[in-house]
Coordinates of C-alpha atoms in Angstrom, one line a residue:
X1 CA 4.7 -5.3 -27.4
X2 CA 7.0 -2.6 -26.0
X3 CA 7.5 -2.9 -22.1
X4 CA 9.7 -1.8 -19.4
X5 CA 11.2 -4.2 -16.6
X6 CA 11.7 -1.9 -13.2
X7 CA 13.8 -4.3 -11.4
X8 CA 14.8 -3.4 -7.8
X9 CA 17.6 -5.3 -7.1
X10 CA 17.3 -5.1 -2.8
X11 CA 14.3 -7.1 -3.3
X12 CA 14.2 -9.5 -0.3
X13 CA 13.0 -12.6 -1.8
X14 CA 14.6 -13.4 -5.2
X15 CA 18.2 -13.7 -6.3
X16 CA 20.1 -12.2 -8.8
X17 CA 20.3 -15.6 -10.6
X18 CA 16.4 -15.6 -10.1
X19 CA 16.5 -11.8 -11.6
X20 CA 18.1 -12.8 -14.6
X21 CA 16.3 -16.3 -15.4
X22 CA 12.7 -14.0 -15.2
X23 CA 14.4 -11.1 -17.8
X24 CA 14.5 -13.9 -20.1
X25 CA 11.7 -15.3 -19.6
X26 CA 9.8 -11.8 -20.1
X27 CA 12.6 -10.9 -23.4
X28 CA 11.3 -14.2 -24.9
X29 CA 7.7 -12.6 -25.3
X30 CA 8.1 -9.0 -25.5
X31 CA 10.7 -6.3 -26.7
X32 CA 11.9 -5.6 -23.0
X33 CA 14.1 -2.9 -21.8
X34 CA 15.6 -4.0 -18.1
X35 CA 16.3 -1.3 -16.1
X36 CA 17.7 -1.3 -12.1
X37 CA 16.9 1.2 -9.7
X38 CA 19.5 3.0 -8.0
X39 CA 18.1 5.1 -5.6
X40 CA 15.0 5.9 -3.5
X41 CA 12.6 7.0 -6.0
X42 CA 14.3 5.8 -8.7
X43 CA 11.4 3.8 -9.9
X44 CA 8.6 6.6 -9.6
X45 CA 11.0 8.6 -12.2
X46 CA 10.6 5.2 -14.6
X47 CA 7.2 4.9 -14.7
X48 CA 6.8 8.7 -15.4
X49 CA 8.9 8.5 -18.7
X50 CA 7.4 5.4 -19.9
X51 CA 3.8 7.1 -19.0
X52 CA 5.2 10.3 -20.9
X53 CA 7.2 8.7 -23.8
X54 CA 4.2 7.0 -25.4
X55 CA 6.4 4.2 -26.6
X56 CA 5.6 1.5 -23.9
X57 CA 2.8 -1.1 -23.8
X58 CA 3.6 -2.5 -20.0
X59 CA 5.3 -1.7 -17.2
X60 CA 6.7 -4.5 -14.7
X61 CA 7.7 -3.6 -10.8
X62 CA 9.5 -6.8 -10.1
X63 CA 9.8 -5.7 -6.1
X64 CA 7.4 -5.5 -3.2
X65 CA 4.5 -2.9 -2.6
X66 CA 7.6 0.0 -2.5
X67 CA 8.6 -0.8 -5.7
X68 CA 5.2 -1.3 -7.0
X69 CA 3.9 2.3 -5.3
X70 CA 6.4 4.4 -6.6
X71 CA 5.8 2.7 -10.3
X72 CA 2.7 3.7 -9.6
X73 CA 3.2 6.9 -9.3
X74 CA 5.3 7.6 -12.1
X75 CA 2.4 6.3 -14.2
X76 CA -0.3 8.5 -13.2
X77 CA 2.0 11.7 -12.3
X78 CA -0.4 13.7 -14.6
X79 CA -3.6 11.2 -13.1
X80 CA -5.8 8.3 -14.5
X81 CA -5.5 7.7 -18.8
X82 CA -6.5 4.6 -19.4
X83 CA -6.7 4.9 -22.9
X84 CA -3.3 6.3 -22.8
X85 CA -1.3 4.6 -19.7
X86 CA 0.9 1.8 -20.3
X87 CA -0.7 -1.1 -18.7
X88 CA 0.4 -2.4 -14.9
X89 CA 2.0 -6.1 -14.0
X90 CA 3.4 -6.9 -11.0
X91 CA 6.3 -9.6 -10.4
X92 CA 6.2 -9.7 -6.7
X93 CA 10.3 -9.6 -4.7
X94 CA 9.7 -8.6 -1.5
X95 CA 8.0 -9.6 2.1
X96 CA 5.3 -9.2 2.3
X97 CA 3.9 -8.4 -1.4
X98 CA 0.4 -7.3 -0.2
X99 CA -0.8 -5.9 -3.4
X100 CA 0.3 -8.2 -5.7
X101 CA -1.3 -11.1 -3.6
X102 CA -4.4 -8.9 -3.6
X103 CA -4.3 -9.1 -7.1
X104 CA -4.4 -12.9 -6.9
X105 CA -1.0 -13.9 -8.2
X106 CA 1.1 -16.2 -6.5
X107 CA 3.7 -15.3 -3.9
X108 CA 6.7 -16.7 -5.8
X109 CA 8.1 -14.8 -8.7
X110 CA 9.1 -17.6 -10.8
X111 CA 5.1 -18.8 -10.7
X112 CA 3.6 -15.2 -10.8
X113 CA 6.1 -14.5 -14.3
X114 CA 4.1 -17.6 -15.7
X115 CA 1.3 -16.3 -14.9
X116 CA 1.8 -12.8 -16.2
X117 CA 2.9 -15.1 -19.2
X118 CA -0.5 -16.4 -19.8
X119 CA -2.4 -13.6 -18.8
X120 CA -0.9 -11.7 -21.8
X121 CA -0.8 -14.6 -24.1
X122 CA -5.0 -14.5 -23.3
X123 CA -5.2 -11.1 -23.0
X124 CA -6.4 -10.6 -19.4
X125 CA -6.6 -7.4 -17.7
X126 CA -8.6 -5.8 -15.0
X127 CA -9.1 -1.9 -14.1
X128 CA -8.6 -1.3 -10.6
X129 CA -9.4 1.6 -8.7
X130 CA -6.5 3.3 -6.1
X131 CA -6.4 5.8 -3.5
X132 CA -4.7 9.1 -3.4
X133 CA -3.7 11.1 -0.4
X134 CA -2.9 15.0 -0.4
X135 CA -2.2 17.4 2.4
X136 CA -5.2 19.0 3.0
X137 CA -5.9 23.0 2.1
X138 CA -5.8 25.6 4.5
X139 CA -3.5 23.4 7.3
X140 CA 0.3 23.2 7.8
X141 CA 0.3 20.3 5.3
X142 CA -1.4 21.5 2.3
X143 CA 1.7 21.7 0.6
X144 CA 2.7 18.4 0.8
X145 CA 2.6 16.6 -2.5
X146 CA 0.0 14.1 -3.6
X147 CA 0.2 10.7 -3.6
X148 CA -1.1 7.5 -4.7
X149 CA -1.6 4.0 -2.6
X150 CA -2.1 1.1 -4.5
X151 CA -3.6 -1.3 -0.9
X152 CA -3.7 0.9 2.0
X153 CA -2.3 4.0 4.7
X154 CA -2.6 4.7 7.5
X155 CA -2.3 7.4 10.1
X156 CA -1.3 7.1 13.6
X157 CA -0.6 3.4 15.6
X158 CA 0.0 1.4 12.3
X159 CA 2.3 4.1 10.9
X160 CA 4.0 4.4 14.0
X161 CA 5.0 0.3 13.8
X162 CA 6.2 1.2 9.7
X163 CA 8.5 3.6 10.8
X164 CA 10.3 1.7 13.3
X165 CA 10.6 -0.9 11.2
X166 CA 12.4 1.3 8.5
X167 CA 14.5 2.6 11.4
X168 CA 15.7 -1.1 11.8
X169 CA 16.0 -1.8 8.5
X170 CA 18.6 1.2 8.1
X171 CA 20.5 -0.8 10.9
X172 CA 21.2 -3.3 8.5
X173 CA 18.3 -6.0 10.1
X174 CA 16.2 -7.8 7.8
X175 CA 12.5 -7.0 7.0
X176 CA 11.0 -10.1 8.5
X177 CA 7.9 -11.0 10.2
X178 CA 8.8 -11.1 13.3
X179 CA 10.9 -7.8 13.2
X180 CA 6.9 -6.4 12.7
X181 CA 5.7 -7.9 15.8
X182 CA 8.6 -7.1 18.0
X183 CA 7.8 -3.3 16.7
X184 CA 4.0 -3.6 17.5
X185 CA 4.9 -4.1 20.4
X186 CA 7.1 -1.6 21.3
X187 CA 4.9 1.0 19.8
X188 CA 2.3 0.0 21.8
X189 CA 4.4 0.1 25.1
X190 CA 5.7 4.3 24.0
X191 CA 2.6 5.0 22.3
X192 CA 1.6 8.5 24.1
X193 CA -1.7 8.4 22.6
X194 CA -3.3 5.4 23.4
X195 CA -6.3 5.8 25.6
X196 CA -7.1 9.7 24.3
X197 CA -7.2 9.6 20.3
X198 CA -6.4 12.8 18.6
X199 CA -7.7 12.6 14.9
X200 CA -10.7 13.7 13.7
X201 CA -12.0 11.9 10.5
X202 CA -14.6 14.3 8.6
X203 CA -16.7 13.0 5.8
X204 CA -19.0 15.4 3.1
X205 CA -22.8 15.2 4.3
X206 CA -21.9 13.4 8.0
X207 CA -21.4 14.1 11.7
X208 CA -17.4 14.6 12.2
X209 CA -16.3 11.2 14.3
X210 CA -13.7 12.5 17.1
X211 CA -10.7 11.1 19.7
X212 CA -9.9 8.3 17.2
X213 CA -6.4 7.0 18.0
X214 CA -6.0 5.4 15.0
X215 CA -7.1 5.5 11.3
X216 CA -5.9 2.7 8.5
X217 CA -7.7 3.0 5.6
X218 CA -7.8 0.0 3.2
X219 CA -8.3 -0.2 -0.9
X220 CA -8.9 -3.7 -0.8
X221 CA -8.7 -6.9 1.4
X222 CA -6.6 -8.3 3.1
X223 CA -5.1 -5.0 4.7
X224 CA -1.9 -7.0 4.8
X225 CA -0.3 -10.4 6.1
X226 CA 1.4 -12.1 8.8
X227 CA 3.4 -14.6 6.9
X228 CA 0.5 -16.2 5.0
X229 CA -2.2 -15.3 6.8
X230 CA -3.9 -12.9 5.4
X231 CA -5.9 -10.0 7.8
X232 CA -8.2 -8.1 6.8
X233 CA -8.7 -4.4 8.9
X234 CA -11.8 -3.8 6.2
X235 CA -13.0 -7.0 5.1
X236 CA -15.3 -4.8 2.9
X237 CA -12.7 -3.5 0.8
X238 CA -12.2 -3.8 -3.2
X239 CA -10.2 -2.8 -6.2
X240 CA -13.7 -2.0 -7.6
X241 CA -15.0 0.2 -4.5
X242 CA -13.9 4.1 -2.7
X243 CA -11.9 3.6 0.3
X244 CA -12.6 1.9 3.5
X245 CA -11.9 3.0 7.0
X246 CA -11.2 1.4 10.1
X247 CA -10.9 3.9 13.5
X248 CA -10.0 2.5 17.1
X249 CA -11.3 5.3 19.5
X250 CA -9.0 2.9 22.1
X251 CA -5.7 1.5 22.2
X252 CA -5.6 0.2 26.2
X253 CA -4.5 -2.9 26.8
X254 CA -7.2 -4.8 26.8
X255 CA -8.7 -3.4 23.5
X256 CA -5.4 -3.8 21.9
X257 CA -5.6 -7.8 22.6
X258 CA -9.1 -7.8 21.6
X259 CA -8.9 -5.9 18.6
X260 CA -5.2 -7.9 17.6
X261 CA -7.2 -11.0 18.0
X262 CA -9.9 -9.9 15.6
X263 CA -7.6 -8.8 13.5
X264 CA -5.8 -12.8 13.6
X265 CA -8.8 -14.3 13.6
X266 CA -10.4 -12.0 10.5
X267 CA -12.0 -13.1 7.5
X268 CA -13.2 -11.7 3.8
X269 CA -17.1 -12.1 5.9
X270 CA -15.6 -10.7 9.4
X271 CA -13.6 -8.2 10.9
X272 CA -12.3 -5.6 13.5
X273 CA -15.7 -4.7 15.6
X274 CA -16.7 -3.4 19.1
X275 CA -17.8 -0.4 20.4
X276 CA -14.5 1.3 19.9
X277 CA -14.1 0.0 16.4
X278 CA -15.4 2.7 13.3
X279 CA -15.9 0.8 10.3
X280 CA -16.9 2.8 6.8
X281 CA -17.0 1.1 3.5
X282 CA -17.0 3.1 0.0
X283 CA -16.0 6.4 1.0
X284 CA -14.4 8.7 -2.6
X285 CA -13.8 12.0 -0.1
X286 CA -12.7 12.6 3.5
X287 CA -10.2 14.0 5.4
X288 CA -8.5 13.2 8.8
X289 CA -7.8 15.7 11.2
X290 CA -5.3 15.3 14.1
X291 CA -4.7 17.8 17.0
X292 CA -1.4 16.5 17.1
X293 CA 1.6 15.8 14.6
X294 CA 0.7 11.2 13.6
X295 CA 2.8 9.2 12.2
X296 CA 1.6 8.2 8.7
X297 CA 2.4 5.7 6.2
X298 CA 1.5 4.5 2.4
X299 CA 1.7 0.6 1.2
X300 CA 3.6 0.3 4.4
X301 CA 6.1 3.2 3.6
X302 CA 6.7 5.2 6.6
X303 CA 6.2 8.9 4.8
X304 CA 6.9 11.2 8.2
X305 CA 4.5 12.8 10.4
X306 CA 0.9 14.5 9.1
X307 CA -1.4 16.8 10.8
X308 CA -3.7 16.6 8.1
X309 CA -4.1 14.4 5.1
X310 CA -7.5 14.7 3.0
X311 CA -8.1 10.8 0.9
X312 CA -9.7 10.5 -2.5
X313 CA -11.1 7.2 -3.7
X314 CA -10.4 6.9 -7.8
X315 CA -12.6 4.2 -9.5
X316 CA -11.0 2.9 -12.6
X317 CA -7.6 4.1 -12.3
X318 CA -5.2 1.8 -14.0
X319 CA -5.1 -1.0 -15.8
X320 CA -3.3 -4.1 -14.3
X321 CA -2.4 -7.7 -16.1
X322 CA -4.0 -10.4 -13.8

């Protein structure tokens, strides 16, 4: 087996000692090429030429969900091949490591290498399906590029929180979890928006919902964590499913603290509800609308402001090792 390593070396969570004993480890099995990223992006150009060259079997993102999406990307640049696509695993190095966790592999990167490790030596795989976001035709965005989003996005509130924390980051502080919370909260206290929502989420063959003031939409479940508790904005949510949706029409005060407690308190049977909560499971096309310029994010990368961003669930889309 022929496989690439993508190895991001400002991973938050493993060493370069650590690095270098899972190279070896991975060598040991396969005809490995090792290669480091260098600079934003740097791993989405990877995963193109290994989809392109027709000469690699895997590709590994050791990283966190960054790493992971732009890999990602660089696979299916020219879309879904799974006859043709190198295959997917994922050696999680950063966080909060959200997809990989989804995936069910352990937290640690020494254990989740092992278990890579013995998922190839059995020859385990599973076909998961991803989301894609474009800008949509006919608005100020439809020239902005498409993408793909291996967990989740979001546009508005939750976005609003990513960026700040990139701003932060910049600054030299460390992506922690209590860096998240300090941010929620001062997005909620400058949040312009949070009593009158401006998007509009539209849906082929139903009624257009209005005013929400908030959109995240979830691939599968948990949305993300809080250290290692796991939260789950669409409980609903799967690899093997379209999209899911949850809307708040209201961020006030009071439905901030109840919906943040549903949200800590959420479960793969329960989450998010109220009168002010939209929940829609299995959507494959819809587009949100916003009156005003949102913040918007992809697996928790802060990706500017949108207007308009139109969502396509992709059943079967890659093949991962699990």
């Amino acid at each position: 087996m022929r496989a690439l390593l993508v190895v991001n070396p400002a991973a938050t969570t493993t060493s370069a000692r650590t690095r270098d004993v899972l190279i070896h480890a991975l060598a040991s099995e396969m005809k490995l090429e090792a290669v480091t990223t260098e600079y934003r992006g740097h791993a989405r150009d990877l995963g193109r030429e290994a989809a392109d060259s027709g000469e690699i079997d895997l590709v590994v993102a050791l990283g966190g969900d960054g790493t992971v999406n732009e890999v990602v990307n660089g696979l299916l640049h020219n879309g879904p091949d799974l006859d043709v696509l190198p295959r997917l695993a994922v050696v999680p190095g950063g966080s909060t490591n959200v997809f990989a966790r989804a995936l069910g592999l352990p937290n640690d990167a020494v254990e989740a290498t092992g278990a890579i490790l013995d998922a190839l030596a059995h020859r385990t795989e599973r076909t998961v399906g991803l989301g894609l976001a474009a800008g949509t035709p006919g608005t100020e965005d439809e020239s902005v590029p498409e993408r793909w989003f291996t967990f989740c996005a979001g546009l508005g509130f939750d976005a609003g929180v990513v960026g700040r924390v990139e701003q932060k980051r910049e600054l030299g502080k460390r992506s922690t979890h209590a860096l998240y919370v300090r941010q929620v909260v001062r997005q909620f206290l400058e949040e312009p928006r949070r009593r009158n929502g401006s998007i509009t989420l539209e849906s082929p063959g139903q009624e257009p919902v209005d005013d929400l003031a908030l959109a995240i939409i979830s691939n599968t479940a948990p949305w993300t964590y809080l250290g290692n508790r796991p939260m789950y904005a669409s409980p609903g949510a799967s690899f093997d499913t379209g999209l899911d949706v949850l809307g708040l029409k209201r961020l006030s005060t009071a439905a901030v603290a109840r919906y943040g407690t549903q949200l800590l308190t959420s479960s793969p049977e329960k989450g998010p509800r109220g009168k002010h909560a939209l929940s829609l499971h299995d959507l494959t096309d819809f587009t949100l609308h916003s009156k005003a310029p949102l913040p918007f994010q992809m697996d928790g990368d802060h990706l500017g402001v949108r207007t308009s961003v139109t969502f396509t669930g992709v059943r079967r889309a890659l093949r991962v090792i699990v």
